[in-house]
Structure formats: structure tokens, C-alpha cells
Short mmCIF file of C-alpha atoms in Angstrom, two decimals:
data_model
loop_
_atom_site.label_atom_id
_atom_site.label_comp_id
_atom_site.label_asym_id
_atom_site.label_seq_id
_atom_site.Cartn_x
_atom_site.Cartn_y
_atom_site.Cartn_z
CA MET A 5 3.16 -27.72 -54.02
CA VAL A 6 4.57 -26.06 -57.15
CA ASN A 7 6.67 -29.13 -58.01
CA LYS A 8 3.70 -31.44 -57.47
CA ARG A 9 1.40 -29.49 -59.77
CA ALA A 10 4.15 -29.18 -62.35
CA SER A 11 4.63 -32.93 -62.29
CA VAL A 12 0.90 -33.52 -62.80
CA LEU A 13 0.82 -31.10 -65.72
CA PHE A 14 3.86 -32.73 -67.33
CA LEU A 15 2.30 -36.17 -66.91
CA CYS A 16 -0.90 -35.06 -68.62
CA ILE A 17 1.04 -33.70 -71.59
CA LEU A 18 3.09 -36.88 -71.77
CA LEU A 19 -0.02 -39.08 -71.78
CA CYS A 20 -1.58 -37.01 -74.53
CA SER A 21 1.61 -37.36 -76.56
CA LEU A 22 1.61 -41.12 -76.13
CA SER A 23 -2.02 -41.34 -77.23
CA PHE A 24 -1.03 -39.98 -80.64
CA ALA A 25 1.69 -42.63 -80.99
CA ALA A 26 -0.38 -45.54 -79.67
CA ALA A 27 -0.32 -48.53 -81.95
CA PRO A 28 -3.29 -50.73 -82.77
CA TYR A 29 -3.46 -54.28 -81.48
CA ALA A 30 -3.64 -55.55 -85.06
CA SER A 31 -4.33 -54.27 -88.55
CA VAL A 32 -5.30 -55.59 -91.97
CA ALA A 33 -2.09 -56.15 -93.93
CA TYR A 34 -3.62 -57.70 -97.07
CA ALA A 35 -7.07 -58.16 -98.57
CA GLU A 36 -8.47 -59.62 -101.75
CA GLY A 37 -11.84 -60.77 -103.03
CA ALA A 38 -15.29 -59.31 -102.50
CA SER A 39 -16.21 -58.31 -98.94
CA PHE A 40 -16.09 -59.24 -95.28
CA ILE A 41 -18.11 -58.52 -92.15
CA LEU A 42 -16.63 -56.91 -89.05
CA VAL A 43 -18.53 -57.43 -85.80
CA ARG A 44 -17.45 -54.96 -83.10
CA ASN A 45 -19.26 -54.46 -79.81
CA GLY A 46 -22.32 -56.15 -81.24
CA LYS A 47 -22.45 -53.88 -84.28
CA THR A 48 -22.12 -55.52 -87.70
CA THR A 49 -20.53 -53.69 -90.64
CA THR A 50 -19.93 -55.03 -94.14
CA TRP A 51 -16.73 -53.83 -95.81
CA PRO A 52 -16.00 -54.24 -99.52
CA VAL A 53 -12.37 -55.19 -100.05
CA SER A 54 -12.06 -52.37 -102.60
CA SER A 55 -12.68 -49.74 -99.88
CA ASP A 56 -9.74 -47.45 -99.13
CA ALA A 57 -10.41 -48.02 -95.42
CA VAL A 58 -9.70 -51.77 -95.51
CA LEU A 59 -5.91 -51.96 -95.87
CA GLY A 60 -4.51 -50.71 -92.58
CA MET A 61 -7.84 -51.03 -90.76
CA GLU A 62 -7.33 -51.43 -87.02
CA ILE A 63 -8.53 -54.69 -85.47
CA LEU A 64 -9.43 -54.58 -81.77
CA PRO A 65 -9.47 -57.41 -79.24
CA GLY A 66 -12.92 -58.97 -79.36
CA ASP A 67 -13.52 -58.20 -83.04
CA ILE A 68 -15.10 -60.96 -85.13
CA ILE A 69 -14.24 -61.18 -88.83
CA GLN A 70 -16.44 -63.10 -91.25
CA THR A 71 -15.11 -63.43 -94.79
CA GLY A 72 -17.38 -63.99 -97.76
CA PRO A 73 -16.87 -66.24 -100.78
CA SER A 74 -13.54 -65.71 -102.58
CA THR A 75 -12.43 -63.23 -99.88
CA PHE A 76 -9.06 -63.58 -98.20
CA LEU A 77 -7.55 -61.42 -95.43
CA GLU A 78 -4.24 -61.24 -93.62
CA LEU A 79 -3.89 -59.54 -90.23
CA PHE A 80 -0.71 -58.41 -88.53
CA ILE A 81 -0.71 -58.57 -84.71
CA VAL A 82 1.68 -55.88 -83.53
CA PRO A 83 2.68 -56.88 -79.95
CA ILE A 84 3.76 -60.41 -80.91
CA SER A 85 4.72 -59.84 -84.58
CA ALA A 86 2.32 -62.51 -85.84
CA SER A 87 0.58 -62.76 -89.21
CA ILE A 88 -2.86 -64.38 -89.38
CA GLN A 89 -4.39 -65.47 -92.68
CA ILE A 90 -8.17 -65.83 -92.84
CA ALA A 91 -9.52 -67.81 -95.79
CA GLU A 92 -12.88 -67.42 -97.51
CA ASN A 93 -16.14 -68.34 -95.76
CA THR A 94 -14.47 -68.14 -92.35
CA SER A 95 -15.67 -66.76 -89.03
CA PHE A 96 -12.80 -65.83 -86.70
CA ARG A 97 -12.56 -63.88 -83.43
CA CYS A 98 -9.42 -61.99 -82.35
CA ASP A 99 -8.68 -61.41 -78.69
CA ALA A 100 -5.82 -60.54 -76.30
CA ASP A 101 -5.05 -59.44 -72.78
CA ALA A 102 -4.46 -55.79 -71.86
CA THR A 103 -0.84 -55.90 -73.03
CA GLY A 104 -1.60 -57.70 -76.30
CA THR A 105 1.22 -60.18 -75.68
CA LYS A 106 -1.13 -63.00 -74.68
CA SER A 107 -3.14 -63.21 -77.85
CA THR A 108 -5.79 -65.71 -78.91
CA GLY A 109 -7.93 -66.53 -81.90
CA GLU A 110 -11.23 -68.38 -81.90
CA LEU A 111 -12.19 -70.17 -85.09
CA TYR A 112 -15.94 -70.72 -85.34
CA TYR A 113 -15.88 -72.05 -88.88
CA GLY A 114 -13.53 -72.01 -91.85
CA ARG A 115 -9.77 -72.03 -92.27
CA VAL A 116 -6.97 -69.93 -90.76
CA ARG A 117 -3.19 -70.00 -90.72
CA ALA A 118 -0.82 -68.21 -88.34
CA LYS A 119 2.86 -67.42 -88.57
CA VAL A 120 4.10 -66.47 -85.11
CA ALA A 121 7.57 -65.16 -84.34
CA LYS A 122 9.60 -66.76 -81.56
CA LEU A 123 7.94 -65.50 -78.39
CA SER A 124 9.71 -64.75 -75.12
CA GLY A 125 8.73 -64.21 -71.52
CA GLY A 126 5.03 -64.55 -70.86
CA ALA A 127 4.00 -63.91 -74.49
CA SER A 128 1.84 -66.58 -76.13
CA TYR A 129 -0.54 -67.23 -78.98
CA ARG A 130 -3.19 -69.89 -79.39
CA ILE A 131 -6.10 -70.70 -81.67
CA SER A 132 -9.11 -72.58 -80.40
CA SER A 133 -12.07 -74.19 -82.11
CA PRO A 134 -15.18 -75.58 -80.41
CA SER A 135 -13.29 -78.87 -80.11
CA LEU A 136 -9.51 -78.26 -80.14
CA VAL A 137 -6.98 -75.80 -78.73
CA ALA A 138 -3.58 -75.20 -80.35
CA GLY A 139 -0.89 -73.28 -78.46
CA VAL A 140 2.46 -72.11 -79.83
CA ARG A 141 5.43 -69.92 -78.93
CA GLY A 142 6.79 -69.46 -82.43
CA THR A 143 5.77 -71.49 -85.47
CA ASP A 144 3.79 -71.67 -88.71
CA PHE A 145 0.54 -73.55 -88.20
CA GLY A 146 -3.17 -73.47 -88.91
CA CYS A 147 -6.63 -74.72 -88.04
CA ASP A 148 -9.68 -75.92 -89.97
CA VAL A 149 -13.29 -76.24 -88.87
CA ILE A 150 -15.11 -77.50 -91.95
CA ALA A 151 -17.98 -79.79 -92.84
CA VAL A 152 -17.05 -83.33 -93.81
CA ARG A 153 -17.87 -83.82 -97.46
CA PRO A 154 -20.31 -86.66 -98.10
CA SER A 155 -19.14 -89.57 -100.19
CA ARG A 156 -19.87 -89.56 -103.90
CA GLU A 157 -22.51 -92.26 -103.43
CA ALA A 158 -24.26 -90.39 -100.67
CA SER A 159 -24.03 -86.95 -102.27
CA GLY A 160 -26.40 -87.93 -105.06
CA THR A 161 -29.24 -88.57 -102.64
CA ALA A 162 -28.42 -86.14 -99.83
CA THR A 163 -30.93 -83.41 -99.19
CA SER A 164 -30.13 -79.94 -97.88
CA ALA A 165 -31.39 -80.98 -94.44
CA MET A 166 -29.02 -83.96 -94.43
CA ALA A 167 -26.14 -81.74 -95.52
CA ALA A 168 -26.83 -79.41 -92.60
CA LEU A 169 -26.28 -82.37 -90.27
CA SER A 170 -22.91 -83.27 -91.77
CA PRO A 171 -20.13 -84.03 -89.28
CA ILE A 172 -17.67 -81.20 -88.66
CA LEU A 173 -13.95 -81.81 -89.05
CA HIS A 174 -11.68 -80.02 -86.57
CA ARG A 175 -8.04 -80.01 -87.68
CA VAL A 176 -4.75 -78.52 -86.51
CA PHE A 177 -1.71 -78.70 -88.79
CA CYS A 178 1.92 -77.58 -88.58
CA PHE A 179 4.22 -76.29 -91.32
CA GLU A 180 7.17 -75.23 -89.14
CA GLY A 181 8.09 -75.59 -85.47
CA SER A 182 5.76 -77.49 -83.15
CA VAL A 183 2.21 -77.13 -81.83
CA LEU A 184 0.67 -78.49 -78.64
CA VAL A 185 -2.90 -79.59 -79.36
CA ALA A 186 -5.47 -80.37 -76.68
CA GLU A 187 -9.20 -80.88 -76.44
CA ALA A 188 -11.09 -77.66 -75.80
CA ALA A 189 -13.24 -79.33 -73.16
CA GLY A 190 -11.98 -82.68 -71.99
CA SER A 191 -9.22 -84.53 -70.26
CA THR A 192 -5.88 -82.76 -70.08
CA LEU A 193 -4.33 -86.15 -70.78
CA ASN A 194 -5.75 -86.10 -74.30
CA THR A 195 -3.03 -83.87 -75.77
CA VAL A 196 -0.52 -84.36 -78.54
CA LEU A 197 2.52 -82.45 -79.79
CA ILE A 198 2.75 -82.17 -83.55
CA ASN A 199 5.79 -81.08 -85.51
CA LYS A 200 6.58 -80.00 -89.07
CA ASN A 201 4.35 -81.65 -91.71
CA GLU A 202 2.06 -83.25 -89.11
CA MET A 203 -1.56 -82.71 -88.16
CA VAL A 204 -4.34 -83.75 -85.77
CA GLU A 205 -7.95 -84.31 -86.79
CA LYS A 206 -11.12 -84.80 -84.78
CA ILE A 207 -14.62 -85.35 -86.17
CA VAL A 208 -17.55 -83.89 -84.26
CA ALA A 209 -20.84 -85.43 -85.39
CA THR A 210 -24.42 -84.42 -84.70
CA ASP A 211 -25.00 -88.03 -83.72
CA PRO A 212 -22.16 -89.02 -81.34
CA THR A 213 -22.80 -92.73 -82.00
CA SER A 214 -21.77 -92.26 -85.63
CA VAL A 215 -18.16 -91.58 -84.58
CA THR A 216 -16.05 -94.39 -83.19
CA PRO A 217 -14.09 -93.94 -79.93
CA ALA A 218 -10.85 -94.30 -81.89
CA GLU A 219 -11.75 -91.19 -83.92
CA GLN A 220 -12.05 -89.18 -80.70
CA VAL A 221 -8.51 -89.88 -79.49
CA LEU A 222 -6.04 -87.21 -80.62
CA GLN A 223 -3.43 -88.85 -82.80
CA LYS A 224 -0.93 -87.08 -85.02
CA LYS A 225 -0.90 -87.91 -88.70
CA THR A 226 1.13 -86.97 -91.74
CA LEU A 227 0.06 -83.70 -93.30
CA ILE A 228 -2.16 -84.32 -96.33
CA PRO A 229 -1.17 -82.72 -99.70
CA GLU A 230 -4.47 -80.82 -99.96
CA ILE A 231 -3.51 -78.54 -97.05
CA ASN A 232 -0.11 -77.75 -98.58
CA THR A 233 -1.70 -77.03 -101.95
CA PHE A 234 -4.32 -74.71 -100.46
CA TRP A 235 -1.92 -72.53 -98.47
CA GLN A 236 1.06 -72.52 -100.85
CA ALA A 237 -1.07 -70.50 -103.24
CA ARG A 238 -1.44 -67.86 -100.50
CA PRO A 239 2.02 -66.82 -99.22
CA PHE A 240 2.33 -64.44 -96.29
CA VAL A 241 2.84 -60.75 -96.99
CA GLU A 242 6.57 -60.03 -96.84
CA ASN A 243 8.32 -57.04 -95.31
CA VAL A 244 5.62 -56.12 -92.82
CA PRO A 245 7.29 -53.18 -91.05
CA ALA A 246 8.91 -54.17 -87.77
CA ALA A 247 8.19 -50.67 -86.54
CA ALA A 248 4.44 -51.11 -86.88
CA ALA A 249 3.99 -49.59 -83.44
CA ALA A 250 5.17 -46.23 -84.79
CA ARG A 251 2.70 -46.01 -87.65
CA VAL A 252 0.20 -43.17 -87.75
CA SER A 253 -3.51 -43.92 -87.30
CA VAL A 254 -6.50 -41.81 -88.30
CA GLN A 255 -10.20 -42.23 -87.58
CA GLN A 256 -12.51 -43.12 -90.48
CA GLY A 257 -16.07 -43.69 -89.32
CA ASN A 258 -16.18 -46.30 -86.58
CA VAL A 259 -12.79 -47.83 -87.41
CA VAL A 260 -9.19 -46.65 -87.27
CA VAL A 261 -7.09 -46.89 -90.44
CA THR A 262 -3.33 -47.18 -89.99
CA ASP A 263 -0.96 -46.12 -92.72
CA HIS A 264 1.30 -49.00 -93.76
CA PHE A 265 3.45 -50.43 -96.53
CA TRP A 266 1.32 -52.15 -99.12
CA PRO A 267 2.18 -55.70 -100.20
CA ALA A 268 3.90 -56.26 -103.53
CA GLY A 269 1.56 -56.13 -106.49
CA ARG A 270 -0.77 -53.51 -105.02
CA ASP A 271 -1.62 -50.30 -106.86
CA GLU A 272 1.37 -47.96 -106.31
CA GLU A 273 -0.64 -44.86 -107.16
CA GLN A 274 -3.15 -45.82 -104.50
CA THR A 275 -0.26 -46.19 -102.06
CA VAL A 276 0.97 -42.69 -102.90
CA ARG A 277 -2.50 -41.22 -102.40
CA LYS A 278 -2.79 -42.92 -99.02
CA ASN A 279 0.66 -41.77 -97.85
CA ARG A 280 -0.24 -38.15 -98.57
CA HIS A 281 -2.34 -38.18 -95.43
CA LEU A 282 0.74 -38.68 -93.24
CA PRO A 283 2.00 -35.04 -93.21
CA ASN A 284 -1.51 -33.77 -92.48
CA VAL A 285 -1.92 -36.14 -89.55
CA ALA A 286 1.52 -35.23 -88.18
CA ALA A 287 0.78 -31.51 -88.57
CA PHE A 288 -2.52 -31.92 -86.73
CA ALA A 289 -0.77 -33.81 -83.92
CA LEU A 290 1.94 -31.15 -83.55
CA VAL A 291 -0.50 -28.25 -83.51
CA GLY A 292 -2.77 -30.07 -81.06
CA LEU A 293 0.04 -30.92 -78.63
CA GLY A 294 1.50 -27.41 -78.91
CA SER A 295 -1.86 -25.84 -78.14
CA LEU A 296 -2.29 -28.17 -75.19
CA ALA A 297 1.12 -27.16 -73.81
CA CYS A 298 0.29 -23.44 -74.13
CA VAL A 299 -3.13 -23.84 -72.51
CA GLY A 300 -1.56 -25.87 -69.71
CA ALA A 301 1.05 -23.17 -69.15
CA ALA A 302 -1.61 -20.47 -69.03
CA LEU A 303 -3.70 -22.38 -66.50
CA TYR A 304 -0.58 -23.06 -64.45
CA SER A 305 0.37 -19.39 -64.36
CA THR A 306 -3.08 -18.26 -63.19
CA GLN A 307 -3.43 -20.87 -60.46
CA VAL A 308 0.12 -21.10 -59.13
CA ASP A 309 2.70 -18.51 -60.03
CA SER A 310 2.94 -16.35 -63.13
CA ASN A 311 6.72 -16.15 -62.68
CA ALA A 312 7.28 -19.91 -62.27
CA VAL A 313 10.45 -21.24 -63.92
CA LEU A 314 8.47 -23.92 -65.78
CA LEU A 315 6.44 -21.42 -67.78
CA PRO A 316 9.07 -20.38 -70.37
CA PRO A 317 9.94 -23.99 -71.33
CA LEU A 318 6.25 -24.91 -71.62
CA TYR A 319 5.43 -21.89 -73.77
CA SER A 320 8.55 -22.45 -75.88
CA ALA A 321 7.72 -26.11 -76.45
CA GLY A 322 4.13 -25.23 -77.32
CA PHE A 323 5.09 -22.52 -79.82
CA VAL A 324 7.75 -24.74 -81.42
CA MET A 325 5.24 -27.57 -81.95
CA ILE A 326 2.57 -25.21 -83.29
CA GLY A 327 5.10 -23.59 -85.64
CA SER A 328 6.44 -26.94 -86.84
CA GLY A 329 2.92 -28.23 -87.45
CA THR A 330 1.98 -25.11 -89.40
CA VAL A 331 5.10 -25.33 -91.58
CA LEU A 332 4.47 -29.01 -92.22
CA ALA A 333 0.86 -28.30 -93.20
CA ILE A 334 1.97 -25.58 -95.62
CA LEU A 335 4.60 -27.83 -97.18
CA SER A 336 2.00 -30.58 -97.56
CA LEU A 337 -0.35 -28.21 -99.38
CA VAL A 338 2.45 -27.03 -101.68
CA ALA A 339 3.43 -30.65 -102.45
CA ASP A 340 -0.13 -31.54 -103.42
#
């Protein structure tokens, strides 16, 4: 009985310790522009890019991000080491299974690009639009869901109502590796594998008769220069820490902000100010875990045996963590 209760108590302490070290599914690695909207559990929040809470903000499975004009974001997905760039005027949903290794993105409108490390085992990543699905296991690719621009002759007479009925272009393109593209809802035979510098396009019109059957068949094409030009001006953030899972997270309002290395060109003084929170968070974690160990030992002694052999180690561990946290807090105050 004593060993069983001791095991339960140790497991509780271990789970609490792991909760402090838990990593987010994804976080914002880069941001520029004006603002974006985060939709989480049906609640909509507008975040200015200049906010201190943006860089390092935790992204949860199911979150929808909507960027405004001239706003550009890059996310880093921890479990699969993937970087996702979200261009301006884009609506994009992030999702994953319980482990985070089977990750997906849903592009409602706009432009995204993903750089996915070579995946192993059952890990996977795919991006879907209302018309196409692109699955990869390690590549650099992207998707567009954008309105087809009217011709110059038609644009002079088009009304806003006509513009709203413009056909929508669904596109998948590949910069490196290969991408398997399929229809989101259709025959599994209508699939195509594209490689470096290739793409697939499909036009979805309000009036289906305005699109020929040939335009509905998935056929790979040579990548157009416009796509290269657009994304070459927006390189991926380099040196995203491989140990992202070990970064410290703190709660700010209804989001979690994770400390991280800022991309080159960011304000170094702002980076220093942000990193000053790390010792305080670590001190809080140590004191909290130490107190939990002492309380657990006290409860154990009153309910089981005040002379149990597990009590000295529990009390010692608790006092060591509390002392270390206190010293760290004091040093942090002196450094400030």
C-alpha cells in the first residue's frame, strides 16, 4: 500500500513538472505589417503586429489566422519542424492530431508557403483548399486560392457585383522536393505528382459552364515567374531553434507567448527586454514545484506513515527547488 501511494504521488509530481516544460504545437516566428486576426474557439481577437505578445505567440490546433493588408506572418510547427508563411489578405486554419505529427493546414483564401523537414514514420503534413489537397513528407511548396483577375478589356466595365463573381484560382506549386496533389472532393484518379519548379492550377467558377472540362483535369505545368518573384522577396526565418520544445512559455491574456530567438534584423533591445522574463519564469516554476513536493510529503506523512523512507528525499527535493528558485529570483532582481 505504501509503495502504491508513493508511486501515485511521484507520478503527480512528474506530470506537474512536465506541464511546465510542455511545448506549444506552433508559434509565431516572424511578423511584419499592420495586424492580423486570431480566431480561437469561436472568439475573434485582433492583434497589431507591433504588440510584444505577437512574436512567440502560441498557435493551437484549430486556430484560424486572418492577415490584413501588407501583413505577413511565419509560423513554426514544433513536432514536425515545419515553417509556414502566411501572406497578406489570407485566411488559414492550422490543425493537427493529438501528437502534432500529423499536421494540416486549410487555406480558405490567400497565399501560403510551407517548408517541411524530411518526415519519418507516420508524420505528415498537408494543405487543403476547397478544391485541392497537397500532401508532402518533406519539401518546399505552397498554395494559392485567389480571384482570377479580369482582362484589361473587361476590367473597365466590370462592376463590384461582377467582381464578386470572379472565378477563383486554386494553385499548388513546388520549389523543392515533390508534392502529391489531388482534388479535395472528387475522383481519386484525378491526382498528379509535381516536382521542383512545377505547379497545378484549377479554376472554380460561379458558373460551372464557363469553365471547360479540360480546365478541370489536373495537369502539371511549369512554374510561372510571378510565383518565384513573390516568394523570393520573403525568405524563411533562419536558425529557428531546433530545441523549440524546451522553450519557456508564459500566459498573456488568452494566449501563450513563448520566448524565442528573434529573426535577424529585429530590434535587439526588444529581444533583451523579452529575455529578461526567462529567469522569473524559471524561478516561479522551481518555487511552485518545490512547494508542491513539500505539500505532497506532508500529506503523505499524515495519511500513511510519518517515518516513511520517502519523506526525507521529497522534503529535500522540495527545499532545494524552493531555495534555487529564490536565489534565481534574487539574482534576476539584482541584474535588472
